[in-house]
Amino acid sequence: MTSGGRLTQRVALVTVGGGEIGGAICRRFAAEGAEVAIADLDPAKSEAVARAIAGGGRALALEVDVADEASAKDVVERTVARFGRLTTLVNVAANVTPDGTVENLTLEDWNDALSVNLTGAFLMCKYAVPEIRKAGGGTIINIASQLGQIGVAGRAPYTTSKAALIQFTKCLAADNAADGIRANTLSPGGVDTARILRRFDSREAANRARGPAYLLGRPGRADEIAAGALFLASDESSFMTGADLLLDGGYLAFKGTIDKPV
Ligand SMILES: NC(=O)c1ccc[n+]([C@@H]2O[C@H](COP(=O)([O-])OP(=O)(O)OC[C@H]3O[C@@H](n4cnc5c(N)ncnc54)[C@H](O)[C@@H]3O)[C@@H](O)[C@H]2O)c1
C-alpha cells in the first residue's frame, strides 16, 4: 500500500528488519512506496514482516549475519537480483553485550559488540555503497544510540561501538558525497521494545522507571524511530549528510533521575 509515496523508486535493505524497530522501519518505508529487503538473523522474523507488507509483493525476506562478510555480500547481491538496484541501506543490527568494566568484561564481550555494531555496519556498507552508486545515489542510515554520546558506567562495549558508528558514518558521508550518497546516523533514546526485558521485569515497569529520565516523560516508540528513518531516507533530508539525528525525548538535554540508563 502506498500512501505518501516519499520513497517511490527506492529499494531499501534493512538489517534486523524482523525486529521491532527494524520492522517498523520496513513497514513505514513500504507504505511510502519503497521496495524493501528485510534481512534478519532469524529468517522467520524476516518472512513475517515481508508477509505483512502488501502480502510480500514488494518485500523480500532474507537471512543475514552482518558480522560475516560473505553473508553481508550475499544479502546485497540478493536484493539487487530481486529488485534491480539498491538505493537505501539501514543498519539496525546490534549486539547488546553484558554490563561490566574492563576488569570483568571478557575480550569476547568486547569483540561481540564491535563485530556486529561497528564491523557489521562496515561490511554492509562495503557491499552496498557500490550498488547505491550504480543506482545514481541514495542514502545510508546507521542506527546508533543516544548512549554513543555519553559515558555510561558498565556499558563500555555497547556505547563505544555506537560512538564509533557515529564517527564511521561521518567518514562514509565524506567518502561518498560526490556520488550522491548521503550517510547519517539516527540515535534513538530508550525505545519501548522487548530488549528492555534484559533489565526490567516488564515493559510497563521499564517505562515507569525510565520515564523520569526523559523530558517527554517516557521512552520512545518504534514508529517514532521509523518516522526519523523515513526523513533520513527521503529527499526531505536532502541537505543532511554526515550528521546524527537524535530522537531521544530530551534524554541528553538534562540530568534525569534514573540511576541506570538504558
Ligand atoms: N531499544 C532501545 O531502547 C534502543 C535505544 C537506542 C538504540 N537502539 C538501537 O536500535 C537498534 C534496534 O534495537 P531494538 O531495541 O529494536 O532491538 P534489539 O536490540 O533486539 O535489536 C538488535 C538486533 O540485532 C540482531 N543481531 C545481533 N547480531 C546480529 C548479527 N550478527 N547479524 C544480524 N543481526 C544481528 C539481534 O538479533 C537483535 O534482534 C539497535 O541498533 C539498537 O542498538 C535501541
Coordinates of C-alpha atoms and ligand atoms in Angstrom, one line a residue:
M1 CA 0.0 0.0 0.0
T2 CA 1.4 3.4 -1.0
S3 CA 0.1 6.3 1.0
G4 CA 2.6 9.2 0.9
G5 CA 5.0 7.9 -1.8
R6 CA 8.0 9.7 -0.4
L7 CA 10.1 6.6 -1.2
T8 CA 8.8 5.6 -4.6
Q9 CA 11.5 4.2 -6.9
R10 CA 13.6 3.4 -3.8
V11 CA 14.9 -0.1 -2.9
A12 CA 15.8 -0.4 0.8
L13 CA 17.8 -3.1 2.6
V14 CA 17.2 -3.1 6.3
T15 CA 19.1 -5.3 8.8
V16 CA 17.1 -6.6 11.7
G17 CA 14.1 -5.9 9.5
G18 CA 12.3 -8.6 11.5
G19 CA 12.8 -6.7 14.8
E20 CA 10.6 -4.1 16.5
I21 CA 12.5 -1.0 15.3
G22 CA 13.7 -2.6 12.0
G23 CA 10.2 -3.9 11.3
A24 CA 8.6 -0.5 11.9
I25 CA 11.1 1.0 9.5
C26 CA 10.4 -1.7 6.8
R27 CA 6.6 -1.2 7.2
R28 CA 6.9 2.6 7.0
F29 CA 9.2 2.5 4.0
A30 CA 6.9 0.1 2.2
A31 CA 3.9 2.3 2.9
E32 CA 5.8 5.2 1.4
G33 CA 6.4 3.3 -1.9
A34 CA 9.8 1.6 -1.4
E35 CA 10.6 -2.0 -2.3
V36 CA 12.1 -3.5 0.9
A37 CA 14.6 -6.3 1.5
I38 CA 14.2 -7.4 5.1
A39 CA 17.3 -9.1 6.5
D40 CA 17.4 -10.7 9.9
L41 CA 19.4 -13.3 11.8
D42 CA 16.1 -15.2 12.2
P43 CA 14.6 -15.7 8.7
A44 CA 11.1 -16.5 10.2
K45 CA 11.1 -12.9 11.5
S46 CA 12.0 -11.5 8.1
E47 CA 9.3 -13.6 6.5
A48 CA 6.6 -12.4 9.0
V49 CA 7.4 -8.7 8.2
A50 CA 7.5 -9.4 4.5
R51 CA 4.1 -11.1 4.6
A52 CA 2.7 -8.0 6.5
I53 CA 3.9 -5.7 3.7
A54 CA 1.3 -5.9 0.9
G55 CA 1.3 -9.7 1.1
G56 CA 5.0 -9.8 0.5
G57 CA 4.6 -8.4 -3.0
R58 CA 7.2 -5.7 -2.8
A59 CA 9.2 -7.2 0.1
L60 CA 12.0 -9.8 0.1
A61 CA 12.8 -11.8 3.2
L62 CA 16.5 -12.6 3.8
E63 CA 18.7 -14.1 6.4
V64 CA 21.8 -12.2 7.4
D65 CA 24.7 -12.4 9.9
V66 CA 26.1 -8.9 9.5
A67 CA 29.4 -9.9 11.2
D68 CA 30.0 -12.4 8.4
E69 CA 31.4 -10.8 5.3
A70 CA 30.0 -13.5 2.9
S71 CA 26.6 -13.1 4.4
A72 CA 26.7 -9.2 4.1
K73 CA 27.7 -9.5 0.5
D74 CA 25.1 -12.1 -0.2
V75 CA 22.1 -10.0 1.0
V76 CA 23.2 -7.0 -1.0
E77 CA 23.5 -9.3 -4.1
R78 CA 20.1 -10.9 -3.5
T79 CA 18.4 -7.5 -3.0
V80 CA 19.8 -6.2 -6.3
A81 CA 19.0 -9.5 -8.1
R82 CA 15.4 -9.2 -7.0
F83 CA 14.7 -5.5 -7.3
G84 CA 17.3 -4.5 -9.9
R85 CA 19.0 -1.9 -7.8
L86 CA 19.7 -0.7 -4.2
T87 CA 19.2 2.9 -3.1
T88 CA 18.9 2.8 0.6
L89 CA 20.6 0.8 3.4
V90 CA 19.6 0.9 7.0
N91 CA 21.9 -0.8 9.5
V92 CA 19.9 -1.7 12.6
A93 CA 21.8 -4.8 13.8
A94 CA 23.3 -4.5 17.3
N95 CA 24.8 -6.9 19.8
V96 CA 24.0 -5.9 23.4
T97 CA 26.8 -7.3 25.5
P98 CA 26.8 -7.9 29.2
D99 CA 27.3 -5.0 31.6
G100 CA 30.8 -4.7 33.2
T101 CA 34.0 -2.9 33.4
V102 CA 37.4 -3.5 31.7
E103 CA 38.3 -5.7 34.7
N104 CA 35.4 -8.2 34.4
L105 CA 34.3 -8.0 30.8
T106 CA 35.9 -10.5 28.6
L107 CA 37.6 -9.9 25.3
E108 CA 34.8 -11.9 23.7
D109 CA 32.2 -9.5 25.2
W110 CA 34.1 -6.5 23.7
N111 CA 34.6 -8.2 20.3
D112 CA 30.9 -9.3 20.2
A113 CA 29.8 -5.7 20.4
L114 CA 32.2 -4.3 17.9
S115 CA 31.9 -7.1 15.4
V116 CA 28.2 -6.5 15.0
N117 CA 27.6 -2.9 15.9
L118 CA 30.6 -1.4 14.0
T119 CA 32.2 -4.0 11.8
G120 CA 28.8 -5.3 10.7
A121 CA 27.8 -1.8 9.5
F122 CA 31.2 -1.5 7.8
L123 CA 30.6 -4.8 5.9
M124 CA 27.1 -4.0 4.9
C125 CA 28.3 -0.6 3.6
K126 CA 31.3 -2.2 1.8
Y127 CA 29.0 -4.1 -0.5
A128 CA 26.0 -1.7 -0.6
V129 CA 27.9 1.5 -1.5
P130 CA 29.0 0.4 -5.0
E131 CA 25.4 -0.6 -5.7
I132 CA 24.0 2.6 -4.4
R133 CA 26.5 4.5 -6.6
K134 CA 25.4 2.4 -9.6
A135 CA 21.8 3.4 -8.8
G136 CA 22.8 7.1 -9.1
G137 CA 23.0 7.8 -5.4
G138 CA 20.9 7.2 -2.3
T139 CA 21.1 7.1 1.5
I140 CA 22.6 5.1 4.3
I141 CA 21.2 5.2 7.8
N142 CA 23.2 3.7 10.7
I143 CA 21.2 3.3 13.9
A144 CA 23.4 4.4 16.7
S145 CA 22.2 5.4 20.2
Q146 CA 22.0 8.5 22.5
L147 CA 24.4 6.5 24.7
G148 CA 27.0 6.9 21.9
Q149 CA 27.5 10.5 23.1
I150 CA 28.0 10.0 26.8
G151 CA 29.9 7.9 29.2
V152 CA 27.8 5.2 30.9
A153 CA 29.1 3.1 33.8
G154 CA 29.3 -0.5 32.9
R155 CA 28.4 -0.2 29.3
A156 CA 31.7 0.4 27.6
P157 CA 31.4 -2.1 24.7
Y158 CA 27.9 -1.1 23.5
T159 CA 28.4 2.7 24.0
T160 CA 31.9 2.7 22.5
S161 CA 30.6 0.8 19.4
K162 CA 27.8 3.3 18.9
A163 CA 30.2 6.3 19.3
A164 CA 32.5 4.7 16.7
L165 CA 29.5 4.1 14.4
I166 CA 28.7 7.8 14.5
Q167 CA 32.3 8.6 13.6
F168 CA 32.4 5.9 10.9
T169 CA 29.3 7.4 9.4
K170 CA 30.8 10.9 9.1
C171 CA 33.7 9.3 7.1
L172 CA 31.3 7.4 5.0
A173 CA 29.5 10.6 4.2
A174 CA 32.8 12.3 3.3
D175 CA 33.9 9.5 1.1
N176 CA 30.7 9.3 -0.9
A177 CA 29.1 12.7 -1.0
A178 CA 30.4 13.4 -4.6
D179 CA 28.5 10.3 -5.8
G180 CA 25.2 11.5 -4.3
I181 CA 25.3 9.1 -1.4
R182 CA 24.2 10.6 1.9
A183 CA 25.1 8.9 5.2
N184 CA 23.7 9.8 8.6
T185 CA 23.2 8.1 12.0
L186 CA 19.9 8.0 13.8
S187 CA 20.4 7.9 17.6
P188 CA 17.3 6.8 19.4
G189 CA 16.9 7.2 23.2
G190 CA 15.4 4.4 25.0
V191 CA 12.6 2.7 23.0
D192 CA 9.8 0.6 24.3
T193 CA 11.0 -2.8 22.8
A194 CA 11.4 -6.3 24.2
R195 CA 15.1 -5.7 24.6
I196 CA 14.3 -3.8 27.8
L197 CA 13.3 -7.1 29.4
R198 CA 17.0 -7.7 29.8
R199 CA 17.0 -5.0 32.5
F200 CA 13.4 -4.9 33.8
D201 CA 10.7 -7.4 34.7
S202 CA 8.1 -6.0 32.2
R203 CA 7.9 -3.3 29.6
E204 CA 5.4 -1.4 31.8
A205 CA 7.8 -1.4 34.7
A206 CA 10.6 -0.3 32.4
N207 CA 8.5 2.6 31.0
R208 CA 7.6 3.7 34.5
A209 CA 11.2 3.6 35.8
R210 CA 12.7 5.2 32.7
G211 CA 10.1 7.9 32.2
P212 CA 11.7 10.5 34.6
A213 CA 15.0 10.3 32.5
Y214 CA 13.1 11.8 29.5
L215 CA 11.9 15.4 29.2
L216 CA 8.8 13.9 27.5
G217 CA 8.3 11.6 30.4
R218 CA 8.5 8.3 28.6
P219 CA 10.8 6.3 26.3
G220 CA 10.1 6.4 22.6
R221 CA 8.1 4.1 20.3
A222 CA 9.4 2.1 17.4
D223 CA 7.1 4.0 15.0
E224 CA 8.7 7.3 16.2
I225 CA 12.1 5.9 15.2
A226 CA 10.8 4.8 11.9
A227 CA 9.5 8.3 11.2
G228 CA 13.1 9.6 11.7
A229 CA 14.4 6.9 9.4
L230 CA 11.8 7.9 6.8
F231 CA 13.0 11.5 7.0
L232 CA 16.7 10.5 6.5
A233 CA 15.8 8.1 3.6
S234 CA 13.7 10.6 1.7
D235 CA 14.5 13.8 -0.2
E236 CA 13.1 15.8 2.8
S237 CA 16.6 15.4 4.3
S238 CA 18.4 16.3 1.0
F239 CA 20.7 18.8 2.7
M240 CA 21.8 16.4 5.5
T241 CA 24.8 14.1 5.5
G242 CA 27.5 13.1 8.0
A243 CA 25.1 14.1 10.8
D244 CA 23.3 12.5 13.7
L245 CA 19.6 12.7 14.1
L246 CA 18.9 12.5 17.9
L247 CA 15.5 11.2 18.7
D248 CA 15.8 10.8 22.5
G249 CA 12.8 12.5 24.0
G250 CA 15.1 15.0 25.7
Y251 CA 17.2 12.4 27.4
L252 CA 20.6 14.1 26.7
A253 CA 19.2 17.6 27.3
F254 CA 19.1 17.3 31.1
K255 CA 20.2 15.2 34.0
G256 CA 17.5 12.8 34.7
T257 CA 16.6 11.0 37.9
I258 CA 17.1 7.4 36.7
D259 CA 20.0 5.6 38.2
K260 CA 20.6 3.0 35.4
P261 CA 20.4 4.5 31.9
V262 CA 19.0 2.0 29.4
Ligands
LIG1 N1 15.5 -0.3 22.1 C1 16.2 0.7 22.5 O1 15.9 1.3 23.6 C2 17.3 1.3 21.7 C3 17.9 2.6 22.1 C4 18.9 3.1 21.4 C5 19.4 2.5 20.3 N2 18.8 1.3 19.9 C6 19.3 0.6 18.7 O2 18.2 0.3 17.8 C7 18.5 -0.9 17.1 C8 17.4 -1.9 17.3 O3 17.3 -2.2 18.6 P1 16.0 -3.0 19.2 O4 15.8 -2.5 20.5 O5 14.9 -3.0 18.2 O6 16.2 -4.5 19.3 P2 17.4 -5.4 19.5 O7 18.5 -4.9 20.5 O8 16.8 -6.6 19.8 O9 18.0 -5.3 18.1 C9 19.2 -5.8 17.8 C10 19.1 -7.0 16.9 O10 20.3 -7.2 16.3 C11 20.3 -8.6 15.9 N3 21.7 -9.1 15.7 C12 22.6 -9.4 16.6 N4 23.7 -9.8 16.0 C13 23.4 -9.8 14.7 C14 24.2 -10.2 13.5 N5 25.4 -10.7 13.6 N6 23.6 -10.1 12.3 C15 22.3 -9.6 12.2 N7 21.6 -9.2 13.2 C16 22.1 -9.3 14.5 C17 19.7 -9.3 17.1 O11 19.1 -10.5 16.7 C18 18.6 -8.3 17.5 O12 17.4 -8.7 17.0 C19 19.9 -1.3 17.6 O13 20.9 -0.9 16.8 C20 20.0 -0.7 19.0 O14 21.3 -0.5 19.4 C21 17.8 0.7 20.6

